[in-house]
Coordinates of C-alpha atoms in Angstrom, one line a residue:
X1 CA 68.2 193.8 94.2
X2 CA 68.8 195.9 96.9
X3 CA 71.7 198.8 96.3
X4 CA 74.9 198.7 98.5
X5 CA 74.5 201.6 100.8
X6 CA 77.5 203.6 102.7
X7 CA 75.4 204.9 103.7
X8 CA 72.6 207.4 101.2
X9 CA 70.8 209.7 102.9
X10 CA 67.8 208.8 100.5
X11 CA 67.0 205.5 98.6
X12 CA 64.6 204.6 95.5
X13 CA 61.4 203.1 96.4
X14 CA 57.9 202.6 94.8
X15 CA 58.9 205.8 92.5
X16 CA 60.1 208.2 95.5
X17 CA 63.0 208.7 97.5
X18 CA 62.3 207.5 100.6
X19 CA 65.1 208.6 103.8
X20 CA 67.2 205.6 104.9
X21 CA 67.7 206.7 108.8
X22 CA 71.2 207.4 110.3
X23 CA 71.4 204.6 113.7
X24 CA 73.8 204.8 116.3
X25 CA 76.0 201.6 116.8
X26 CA 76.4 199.9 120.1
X27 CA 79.4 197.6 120.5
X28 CA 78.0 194.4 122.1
X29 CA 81.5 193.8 123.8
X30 CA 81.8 197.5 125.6
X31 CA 78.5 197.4 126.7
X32 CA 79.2 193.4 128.1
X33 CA 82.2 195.2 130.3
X34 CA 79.9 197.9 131.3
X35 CA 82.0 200.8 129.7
X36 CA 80.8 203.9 131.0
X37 CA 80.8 205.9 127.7
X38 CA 78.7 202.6 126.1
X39 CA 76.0 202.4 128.9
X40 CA 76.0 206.3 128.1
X41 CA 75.1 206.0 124.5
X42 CA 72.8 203.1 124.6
X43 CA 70.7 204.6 127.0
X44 CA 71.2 207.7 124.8
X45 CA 70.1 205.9 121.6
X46 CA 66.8 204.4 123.9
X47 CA 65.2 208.0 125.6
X48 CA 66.0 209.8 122.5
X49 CA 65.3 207.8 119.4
X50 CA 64.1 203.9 120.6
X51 CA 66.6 201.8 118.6
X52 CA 70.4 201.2 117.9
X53 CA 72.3 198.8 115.7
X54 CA 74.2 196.5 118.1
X55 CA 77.4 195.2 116.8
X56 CA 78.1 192.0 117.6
X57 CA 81.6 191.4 115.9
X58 CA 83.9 190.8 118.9
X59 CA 84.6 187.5 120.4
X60 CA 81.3 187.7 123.0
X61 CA 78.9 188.8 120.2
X62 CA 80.2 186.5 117.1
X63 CA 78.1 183.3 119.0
X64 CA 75.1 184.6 118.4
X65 CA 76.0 185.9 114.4
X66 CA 76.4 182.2 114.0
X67 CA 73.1 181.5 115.9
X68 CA 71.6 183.5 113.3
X69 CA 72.9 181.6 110.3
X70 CA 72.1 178.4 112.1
X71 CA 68.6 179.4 112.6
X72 CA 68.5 181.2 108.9
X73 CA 69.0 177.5 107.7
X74 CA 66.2 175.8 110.0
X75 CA 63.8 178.4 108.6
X76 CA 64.5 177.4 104.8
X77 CA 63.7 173.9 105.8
X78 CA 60.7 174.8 107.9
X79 CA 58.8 177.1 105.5
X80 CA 59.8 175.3 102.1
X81 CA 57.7 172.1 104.0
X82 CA 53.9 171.5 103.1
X83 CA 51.1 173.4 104.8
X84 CA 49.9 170.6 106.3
X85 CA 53.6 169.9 108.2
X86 CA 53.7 173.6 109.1
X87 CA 50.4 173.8 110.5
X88 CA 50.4 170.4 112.5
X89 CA 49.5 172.4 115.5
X90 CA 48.5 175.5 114.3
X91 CA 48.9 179.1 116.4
X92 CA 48.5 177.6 120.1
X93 CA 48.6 180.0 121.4
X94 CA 49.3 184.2 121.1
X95 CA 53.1 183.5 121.6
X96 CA 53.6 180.1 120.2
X97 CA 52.9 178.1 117.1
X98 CA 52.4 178.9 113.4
X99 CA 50.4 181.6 111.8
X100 CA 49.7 180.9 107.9
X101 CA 50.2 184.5 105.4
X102 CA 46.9 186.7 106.2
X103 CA 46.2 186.7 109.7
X104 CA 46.9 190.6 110.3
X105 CA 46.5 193.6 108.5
X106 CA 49.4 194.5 105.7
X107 CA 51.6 197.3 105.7
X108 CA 49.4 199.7 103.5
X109 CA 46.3 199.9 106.2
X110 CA 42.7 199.3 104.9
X111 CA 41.6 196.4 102.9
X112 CA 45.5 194.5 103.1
X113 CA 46.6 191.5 104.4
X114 CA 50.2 190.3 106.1
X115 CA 51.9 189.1 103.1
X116 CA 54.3 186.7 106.1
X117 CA 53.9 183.4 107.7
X118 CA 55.8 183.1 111.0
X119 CA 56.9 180.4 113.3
X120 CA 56.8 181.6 117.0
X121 CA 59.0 179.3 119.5
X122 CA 58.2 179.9 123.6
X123 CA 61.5 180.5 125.9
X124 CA 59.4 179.2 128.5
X125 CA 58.8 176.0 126.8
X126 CA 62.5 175.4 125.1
X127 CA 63.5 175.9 129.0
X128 CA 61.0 173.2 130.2
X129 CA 62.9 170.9 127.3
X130 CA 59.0 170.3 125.8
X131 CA 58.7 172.7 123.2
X132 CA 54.9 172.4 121.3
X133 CA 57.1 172.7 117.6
X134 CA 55.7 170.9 114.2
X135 CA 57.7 167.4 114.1
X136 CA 59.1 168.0 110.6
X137 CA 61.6 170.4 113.6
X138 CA 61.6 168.3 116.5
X139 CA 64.6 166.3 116.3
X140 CA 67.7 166.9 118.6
X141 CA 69.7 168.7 115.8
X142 CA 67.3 171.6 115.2
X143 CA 66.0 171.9 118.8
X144 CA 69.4 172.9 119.6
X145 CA 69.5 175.4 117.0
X146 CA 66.3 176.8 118.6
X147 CA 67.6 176.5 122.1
X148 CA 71.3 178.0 121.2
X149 CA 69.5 180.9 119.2
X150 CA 67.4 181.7 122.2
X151 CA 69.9 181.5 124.5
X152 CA 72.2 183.8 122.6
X153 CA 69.4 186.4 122.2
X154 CA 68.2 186.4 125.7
X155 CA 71.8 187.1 127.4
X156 CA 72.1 189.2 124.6
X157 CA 68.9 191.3 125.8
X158 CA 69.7 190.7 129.5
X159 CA 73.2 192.6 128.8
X160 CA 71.2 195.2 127.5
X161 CA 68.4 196.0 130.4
X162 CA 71.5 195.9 132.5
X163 CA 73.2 198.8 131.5
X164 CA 69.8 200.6 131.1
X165 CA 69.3 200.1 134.4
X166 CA 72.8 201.4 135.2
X167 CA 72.6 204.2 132.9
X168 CA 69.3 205.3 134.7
X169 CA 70.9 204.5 138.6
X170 CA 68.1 202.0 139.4
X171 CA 69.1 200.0 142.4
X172 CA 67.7 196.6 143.5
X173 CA 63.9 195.4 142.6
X174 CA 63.8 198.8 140.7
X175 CA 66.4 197.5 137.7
X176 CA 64.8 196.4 134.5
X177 CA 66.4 193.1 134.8
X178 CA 64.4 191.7 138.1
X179 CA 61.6 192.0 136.0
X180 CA 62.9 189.4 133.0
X181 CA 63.9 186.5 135.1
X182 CA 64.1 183.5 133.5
X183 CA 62.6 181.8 136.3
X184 CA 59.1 183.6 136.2
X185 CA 56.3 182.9 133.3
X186 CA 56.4 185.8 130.4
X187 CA 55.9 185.5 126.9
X188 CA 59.2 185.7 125.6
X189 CA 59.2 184.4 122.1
X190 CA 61.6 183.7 119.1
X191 CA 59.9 184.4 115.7
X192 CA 61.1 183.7 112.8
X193 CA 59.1 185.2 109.8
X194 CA 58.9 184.4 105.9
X195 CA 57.6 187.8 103.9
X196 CA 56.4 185.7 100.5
X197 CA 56.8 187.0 96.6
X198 CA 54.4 189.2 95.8
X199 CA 53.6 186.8 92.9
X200 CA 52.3 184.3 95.6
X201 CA 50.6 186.0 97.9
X202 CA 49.0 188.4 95.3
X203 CA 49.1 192.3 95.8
X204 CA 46.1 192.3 98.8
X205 CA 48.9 190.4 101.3
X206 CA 51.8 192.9 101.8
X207 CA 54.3 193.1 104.7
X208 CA 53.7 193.8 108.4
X209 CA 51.2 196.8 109.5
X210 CA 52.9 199.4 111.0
X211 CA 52.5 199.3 115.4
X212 CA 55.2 199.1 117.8
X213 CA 56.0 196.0 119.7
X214 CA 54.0 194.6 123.0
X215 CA 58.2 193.5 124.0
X216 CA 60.2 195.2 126.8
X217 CA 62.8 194.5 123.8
X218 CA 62.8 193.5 120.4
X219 CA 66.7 192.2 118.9
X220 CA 65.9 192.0 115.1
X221 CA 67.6 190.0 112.4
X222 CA 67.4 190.7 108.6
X223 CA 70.4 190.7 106.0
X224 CA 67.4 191.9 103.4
X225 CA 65.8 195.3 103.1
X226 CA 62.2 196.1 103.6
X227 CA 61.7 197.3 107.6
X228 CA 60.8 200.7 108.0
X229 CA 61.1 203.0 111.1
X230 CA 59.5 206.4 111.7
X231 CA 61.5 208.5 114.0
X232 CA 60.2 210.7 117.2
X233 CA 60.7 213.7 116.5
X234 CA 58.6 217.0 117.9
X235 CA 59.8 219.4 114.9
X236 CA 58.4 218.7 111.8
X237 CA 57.5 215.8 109.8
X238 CA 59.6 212.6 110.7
X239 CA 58.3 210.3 107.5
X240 CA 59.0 206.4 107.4
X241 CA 62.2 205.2 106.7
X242 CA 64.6 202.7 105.5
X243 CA 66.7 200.6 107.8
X244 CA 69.7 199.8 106.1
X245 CA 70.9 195.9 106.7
X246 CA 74.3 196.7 108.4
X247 CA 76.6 193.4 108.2
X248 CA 77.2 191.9 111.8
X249 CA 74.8 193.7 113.3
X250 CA 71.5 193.3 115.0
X251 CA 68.7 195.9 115.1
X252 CA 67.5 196.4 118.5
X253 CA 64.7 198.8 119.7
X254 CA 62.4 199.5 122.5
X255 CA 59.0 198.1 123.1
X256 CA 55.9 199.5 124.6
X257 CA 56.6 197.5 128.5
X258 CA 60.0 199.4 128.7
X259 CA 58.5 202.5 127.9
X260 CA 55.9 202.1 130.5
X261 CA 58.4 200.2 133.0
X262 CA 60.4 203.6 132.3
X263 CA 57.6 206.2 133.1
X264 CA 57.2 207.0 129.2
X265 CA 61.0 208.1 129.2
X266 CA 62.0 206.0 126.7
X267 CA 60.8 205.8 122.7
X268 CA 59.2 202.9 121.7
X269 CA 59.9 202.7 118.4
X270 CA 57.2 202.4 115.4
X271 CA 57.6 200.5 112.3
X272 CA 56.4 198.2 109.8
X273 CA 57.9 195.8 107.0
X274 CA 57.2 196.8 103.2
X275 CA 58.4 195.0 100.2
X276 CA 61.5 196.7 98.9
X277 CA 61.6 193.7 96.0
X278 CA 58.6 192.4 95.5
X279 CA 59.9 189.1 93.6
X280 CA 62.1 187.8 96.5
X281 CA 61.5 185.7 99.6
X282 CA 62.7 187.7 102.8
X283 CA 63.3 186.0 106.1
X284 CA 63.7 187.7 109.4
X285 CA 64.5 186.4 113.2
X286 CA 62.6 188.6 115.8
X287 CA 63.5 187.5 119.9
X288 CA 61.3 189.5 121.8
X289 CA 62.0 189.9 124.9
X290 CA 59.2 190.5 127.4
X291 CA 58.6 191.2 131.0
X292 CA 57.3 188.7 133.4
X293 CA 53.7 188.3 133.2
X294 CA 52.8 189.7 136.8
X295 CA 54.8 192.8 136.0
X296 CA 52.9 195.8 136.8
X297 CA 53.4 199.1 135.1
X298 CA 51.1 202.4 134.3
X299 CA 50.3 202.3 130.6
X300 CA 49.6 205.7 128.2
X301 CA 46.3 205.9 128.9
X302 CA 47.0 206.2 132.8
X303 CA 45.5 202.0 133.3
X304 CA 47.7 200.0 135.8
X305 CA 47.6 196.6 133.6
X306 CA 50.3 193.8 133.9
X307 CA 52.8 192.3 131.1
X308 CA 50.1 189.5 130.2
X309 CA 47.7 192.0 130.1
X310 CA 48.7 194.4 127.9
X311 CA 50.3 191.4 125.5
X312 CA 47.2 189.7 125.4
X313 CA 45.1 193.1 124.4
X314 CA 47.7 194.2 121.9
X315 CA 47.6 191.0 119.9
X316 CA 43.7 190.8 120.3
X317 CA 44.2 194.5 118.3
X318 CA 46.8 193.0 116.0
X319 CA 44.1 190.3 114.2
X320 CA 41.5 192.8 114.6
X321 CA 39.9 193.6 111.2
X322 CA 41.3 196.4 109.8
X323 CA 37.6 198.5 110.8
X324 CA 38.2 197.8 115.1
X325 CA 41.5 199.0 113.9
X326 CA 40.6 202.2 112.5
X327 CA 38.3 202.6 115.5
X328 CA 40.4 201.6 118.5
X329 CA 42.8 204.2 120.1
X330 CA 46.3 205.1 118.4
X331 CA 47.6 203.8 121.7
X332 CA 47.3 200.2 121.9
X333 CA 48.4 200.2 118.1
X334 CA 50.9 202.3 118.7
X335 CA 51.5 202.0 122.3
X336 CA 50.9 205.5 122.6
X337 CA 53.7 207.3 120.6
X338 CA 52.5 210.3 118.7
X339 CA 53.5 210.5 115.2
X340 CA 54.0 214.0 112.7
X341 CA 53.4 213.7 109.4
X342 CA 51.5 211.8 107.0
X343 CA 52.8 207.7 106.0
X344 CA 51.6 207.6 102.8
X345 CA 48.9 210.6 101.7
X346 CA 48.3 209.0 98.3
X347 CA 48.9 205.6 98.9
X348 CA 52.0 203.6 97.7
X349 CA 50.5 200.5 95.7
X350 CA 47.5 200.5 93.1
X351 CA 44.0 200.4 95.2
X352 CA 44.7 200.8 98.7
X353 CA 42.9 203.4 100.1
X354 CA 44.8 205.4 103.1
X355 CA 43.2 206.5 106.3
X356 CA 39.9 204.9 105.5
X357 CA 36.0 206.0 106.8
X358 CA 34.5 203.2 108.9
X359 CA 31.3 203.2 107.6
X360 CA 27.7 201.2 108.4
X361 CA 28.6 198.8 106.1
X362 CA 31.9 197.8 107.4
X363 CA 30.8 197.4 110.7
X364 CA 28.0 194.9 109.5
X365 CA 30.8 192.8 107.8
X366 CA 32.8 192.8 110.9
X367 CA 29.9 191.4 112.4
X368 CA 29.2 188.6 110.1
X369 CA 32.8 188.0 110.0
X370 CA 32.7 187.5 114.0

């Protein structure tokens, strides 16, 4: 089990000590009132690192903690149903429906699977009151789970752009918000993932890849261990990381649209999930909150693209074969944030083969595959 932290600096993993990163706090109820010194440090936290813990233990965050439970409890119903229940409609599409364990590549690169499965519920649709969700979930009682969980997150995420919008003196059209109306079409999504025991998936399906997110915002919840972040940082070698599970907190950080929407001010922030115990079931709520689709900005490469542009090519490179991977730029992976330092030079589980070659041979079996 996981150690009680208060917090290490450093914490045991796969033989190593591995650096469990120091994260401001936000307070969810300052930053609802707009206090100065709060809009300061979240917009702070966002230019200079990409992420904050957002404490939500005051009467306007304390909703949404039990949201999280609520939902915690759909999801053990959900994913402990039959395949066949699960999968009734399959992924329809990039932002909505089910994806079965080994769609994506796994955490350690080359040769690895996902080692999650992961519901994916559209705001859009929960608004429309038609959601497209397996039946062994659509009855009143757990649609308004979904629909109070989403709701909770996305004023949650609104409070948020708000006061980076203030923080940064954007007036009018300019502010972050009047591009996440509810109103307009975007591919705002609640996920709720299910990382598997190693002893089920096998040890070729492992965790999430690491990337950063397609989202304007991502609000994170995970009482268990087993996401890792990987600081900006210009001196020296910033190596993955630990975040520690802090009680009544979310985990919030930047995606690659409010980077761009910010003229590459802000830090979207890269990570991936590894197993940090291999023998237990890990579940994880992810509301990712995403501009409207028509939403133009510049992206790193110097491209004018929209919202639903640039989500539908990152996901397109998200269940690429690990080969396009290797061979596609650093930033639609990693939306253009440079890294120092090496992840893993040798390699952190028995076989898988870091920074790979793309030979001849892989491309042919890409092809076949295709």
């Amino acid at each position: 089990m996981a150690p009680a932290i208060d917090p290490p600096q450093t914490v045991e993993w796969q033989g190593k000590r591995v650096p469990v990163w120091p994260i401001q706090t936000i307070d969810y109820g300052q930053l609802l009132s707009q206090d100065p010194g709060e809009v300061d440090k979240v917009l702070k936290a966002c230019l200079e690192e990409g992420y904050f813990y957002l404490d939500l233990q005051g009467i306007d965050g304390r909703r949404m903690l039990g949201d999280q439970q609520e939902t915690l409890k759909l999801m053990h119903r959900f994913f402990d149903s039959p395949i066949e229940a699960k999968n009734e409609f399959g992924l329809i599409s990039s932002h909505l429906g089910y994806e079965p364990v080994g769609n994506r590549t796994g955490a350690f690169g080359a040769g690895t699977k996902d080692g999650y499965e992961m519901l994916k519920v559209s705001r859009d649709e929960i608004q429309r009151g038609s959601p497209k969700v397996p039946a062994v979930i659509k009855n009143s009682g757990d649609l308004q789970v979904l629909e109070n969980a989403i709701g909770s997150c996305n004023t949650i995420t609104k409070v948020i752009l708000s006061a980076l919008s203030t923080g940064m003196n954007l007036t009018g059209a300019a502010r972050f918000e009047n591009s996440h109306r509810n109103d307009r079409p975007s591919t705002t999504t609640l996920s709720m993932m299910h990382y598997l025991p190693s002893e089920l998936t096998g040890n070729k399906k492992i965790g999430h890849q690491k990337h950063t997110d397609i989202s304007s915002l991502t609000l994170l919840f995970s009482e268990q261990w087993g996401l890792q972040i990987r600081p900006p940082g210009t001196c020296g070698a910033r190596e993955m990381g630990f975040v520690a599970p802090k009680t009544g907190c979310a985990f919030v950080h930047v995606g690659d649209s409010l980077r761009f929407a910010s003229k590459m001010k802000m830090q979207s922030c890269i990570h991936r999930v590894v197993p940090f115990d291999s023998t237990e079931h890990r579940y994880s709520i992810a509301y990712f909150l995403r501009a409207e689709d028509d939403t133009m900005f510049m992206d790193s490469e110097g491209r004018y693209v929209t919202a639903g542009q640039w989500h539908d090519e990152k996901f397109k490179a998200f269940t690429d074969p690990w080969q396009w991977q290797a061979m596609a730029p650093s930033s639609m992976i990693l939306g253009g944030m440079k890294e120092a330092g090496e992840d893993d030079p040798t390699g952190e589980m028995p076989g898988f083969v870091p920074n790979p070659v793309v030979t001849k041979e892989d491309i042919k079996e890409i092809s076949v595959q295709a």
